[in-house]
Amino acid sequence: MTVTEIALDQERTDLLAALGRHRWFLTYTMQGLTDEQAATRTTASELTLSGILHHLTETEMQWTDFIVHGPGAMTAAIATWMDPAADLDPRSRFRLRDGETLADALAAYAELGARTHALIASLPSLDADHALPSAPWFEPGARWSARRVLLHLIAEISQHAGHADIVREALDGQRTMG
């Protein structure tokens, strides 16, 4: 094994460990909740614990598809969000669906996490990149590598784990950290 391969293995190990740690904080925050509690708004925002979980699951699926397939994997989702004529209630994507339980949503998130881990572990290089699709929130002409996507996912999960902690504390006083 070359020095570069050893460094890449350590980088993957560190990045996947950080991703796993933030996933743990998020899911730990949801332990012991009923479906009704997970769907309860506790702050002025529309955020609920199950909504945060749905958002992160959808986001991770889109970004891992981007790593494999490029910008086309995200184009349909962006077009839907950008189309003012689309009959889209974004709040519907941020709650448990009819018949879905919090346990179902947590299991789907865990399965996706395992798929993401396997994908990152199997990539020949974290340097492979794609152009970002055209959207007002992306810098024109920017390209993101698998590494950059993974760092974005870590930040996204970390940020929303903090949101989840606030929502949970407002719900029943439990805090994940401290």
Coordinates of C-alpha atoms in Angstrom, one line a residue:
M1 CA 0.0 0.0 0.0
T2 CA 1.4 3.4 -1.0
V3 CA 1.5 6.5 1.3
T4 CA -1.2 8.0 -0.8
E5 CA -3.5 5.0 -0.3
I6 CA -2.8 4.9 3.4
A7 CA -3.7 8.7 3.6
L8 CA -6.8 8.1 1.6
D9 CA -7.9 5.3 3.8
Q10 CA -7.3 7.4 6.9
E11 CA -9.2 10.3 5.3
R12 CA -12.2 8.0 4.5
T13 CA -12.1 6.6 8.0
D14 CA -12.1 10.0 9.6
L15 CA -14.9 11.4 7.3
L16 CA -17.1 8.3 7.8
A17 CA -16.5 8.4 11.5
A18 CA -17.6 12.1 11.6
L19 CA -20.7 11.3 9.5
G20 CA -21.6 8.4 11.8
R21 CA -21.1 10.5 14.9
H22 CA -23.5 13.2 13.7
R23 CA -26.0 10.6 12.6
W24 CA -25.8 9.1 16.1
F25 CA -26.5 12.5 17.7
L26 CA -29.5 13.0 15.5
T27 CA -31.1 9.6 16.0
Y28 CA -30.2 9.5 19.8
T29 CA -32.3 12.7 20.1
M30 CA -35.3 10.7 18.8
Q31 CA -35.1 7.8 21.1
G32 CA -38.2 6.8 23.1
L33 CA -40.6 9.1 21.2
T34 CA -44.0 8.2 20.0
D35 CA -45.0 8.9 16.4
E36 CA -47.2 11.7 17.6
Q37 CA -44.3 13.3 19.6
A38 CA -42.0 13.0 16.6
A39 CA -44.5 14.9 14.5
T40 CA -45.1 17.7 17.0
R41 CA -44.0 21.3 16.4
T42 CA -42.5 22.7 19.6
T43 CA -41.1 26.0 18.3
A44 CA -42.2 28.8 16.0
S45 CA -40.7 27.0 13.0
E46 CA -42.3 24.2 11.1
L47 CA -39.6 21.8 12.2
T48 CA -40.6 18.5 13.8
L49 CA -38.3 15.7 14.6
S50 CA -39.8 13.4 12.0
G51 CA -39.6 16.3 9.5
I52 CA -35.9 16.8 10.2
L53 CA -35.3 13.1 9.7
H54 CA -37.2 13.1 6.3
H55 CA -35.3 16.2 5.1
L56 CA -32.0 14.6 5.9
T57 CA -32.9 11.3 4.3
E58 CA -34.0 13.0 1.1
T59 CA -31.0 15.3 1.1
E60 CA -28.5 12.4 1.6
M61 CA -30.2 10.3 -1.1
Q62 CA -29.9 13.2 -3.6
W63 CA -26.3 14.0 -2.8
T64 CA -25.2 10.3 -2.9
D65 CA -27.0 10.0 -6.3
F66 CA -25.1 13.1 -7.4
I67 CA -21.7 11.4 -6.5
V68 CA -22.6 8.5 -8.7
H69 CA -24.7 10.0 -11.5
G70 CA -23.8 13.7 -11.5
P71 CA -26.1 16.8 -11.7
G72 CA -28.9 14.9 -13.5
A73 CA -29.6 13.2 -10.2
M74 CA -30.7 16.5 -8.7
T75 CA -32.1 18.3 -11.7
A76 CA -35.7 17.0 -11.3
A77 CA -35.9 18.0 -7.6
I78 CA -34.5 21.4 -8.3
A79 CA -36.9 21.9 -11.2
T80 CA -39.8 21.0 -8.9
W81 CA -38.7 23.5 -6.3
M82 CA -38.2 26.3 -8.9
D83 CA -41.5 25.8 -10.7
P84 CA -44.0 28.3 -9.3
A85 CA -46.8 26.3 -11.0
A86 CA -45.9 23.1 -9.3
D87 CA -48.5 21.9 -6.8
L88 CA -45.9 21.3 -4.1
D89 CA -46.5 21.6 -0.4
P90 CA -42.9 21.4 1.0
R91 CA -44.4 20.7 4.5
S92 CA -45.7 17.4 3.2
R93 CA -42.1 16.2 2.8
F94 CA -41.3 17.1 6.4
R95 CA -43.7 14.8 8.3
L96 CA -44.5 11.1 8.6
R97 CA -46.5 9.8 5.7
D98 CA -49.8 8.0 6.3
G99 CA -49.1 4.6 7.8
E100 CA -45.4 5.5 8.4
T101 CA -44.0 5.3 11.9
L102 CA -41.0 7.0 13.4
A103 CA -39.4 3.5 13.6
D104 CA -39.9 3.1 9.8
A105 CA -38.3 6.5 9.1
L106 CA -35.4 5.7 11.5
A107 CA -34.8 2.3 9.8
A108 CA -34.8 3.9 6.3
Y109 CA -32.3 6.5 7.5
A110 CA -30.1 3.8 9.0
E111 CA -30.3 1.8 5.7
L112 CA -29.4 4.9 3.7
G113 CA -26.5 5.5 6.1
A114 CA -25.1 2.0 5.4
R115 CA -25.5 2.6 1.7
T116 CA -23.6 5.9 1.9
H117 CA -20.9 4.3 4.0
A118 CA -20.5 1.5 1.4
L119 CA -20.4 4.0 -1.5
I120 CA -17.7 6.2 0.1
A121 CA -15.7 3.2 1.0
S122 CA -15.8 1.8 -2.5
L123 CA -15.0 5.0 -4.5
P124 CA -11.7 4.8 -6.3
S125 CA -11.0 8.5 -5.3
L126 CA -12.8 11.2 -3.3
D127 CA -11.5 13.6 -5.9
A128 CA -13.9 12.6 -8.6
D129 CA -16.2 15.6 -9.2
H130 CA -19.3 16.8 -11.1
A131 CA -20.6 20.2 -12.1
L132 CA -23.4 21.3 -9.8
P133 CA -26.8 21.7 -11.4
S134 CA -28.0 25.2 -12.2
A135 CA -29.8 26.6 -9.1
P136 CA -29.8 30.0 -7.4
W137 CA -28.2 28.6 -4.3
F138 CA -25.2 27.1 -6.2
E139 CA -22.3 29.1 -7.5
P140 CA -22.4 29.1 -11.3
G141 CA -19.9 26.7 -12.8
A142 CA -19.0 25.1 -9.5
R143 CA -17.9 21.5 -9.2
W144 CA -18.1 19.4 -6.1
S145 CA -16.0 16.3 -5.5
A146 CA -17.2 13.3 -3.5
R147 CA -15.1 14.7 -0.6
R148 CA -17.0 18.1 -0.8
V149 CA -20.3 16.3 -0.9
L150 CA -19.4 14.2 2.1
L151 CA -18.3 17.4 4.0
H152 CA -21.6 19.0 3.1
L153 CA -23.5 16.0 4.4
I154 CA -21.6 16.1 7.7
A155 CA -22.4 19.8 8.1
E156 CA -26.0 19.3 7.1
I157 CA -26.6 16.5 9.6
S158 CA -24.7 18.3 12.3
Q159 CA -26.8 21.5 11.9
H160 CA -30.0 19.6 11.9
A161 CA -29.0 17.4 14.9
G162 CA -28.7 20.7 16.8
H163 CA -32.2 21.7 15.6
A164 CA -33.5 18.3 16.7
D165 CA -32.0 18.8 20.1
I166 CA -33.8 22.1 20.5
V167 CA -37.1 20.6 19.3
R168 CA -36.7 17.7 21.6
E169 CA -35.9 19.8 24.6
A170 CA -39.0 22.0 24.0
L171 CA -41.0 18.8 23.7
D172 CA -40.2 17.0 26.9
G173 CA -37.1 18.6 28.4
Q174 CA -34.7 15.9 27.2
R175 CA -31.4 17.1 25.8
T176 CA -28.9 15.1 23.7
M177 CA -25.8 17.0 24.8
G178 CA -25.5 18.5 28.3

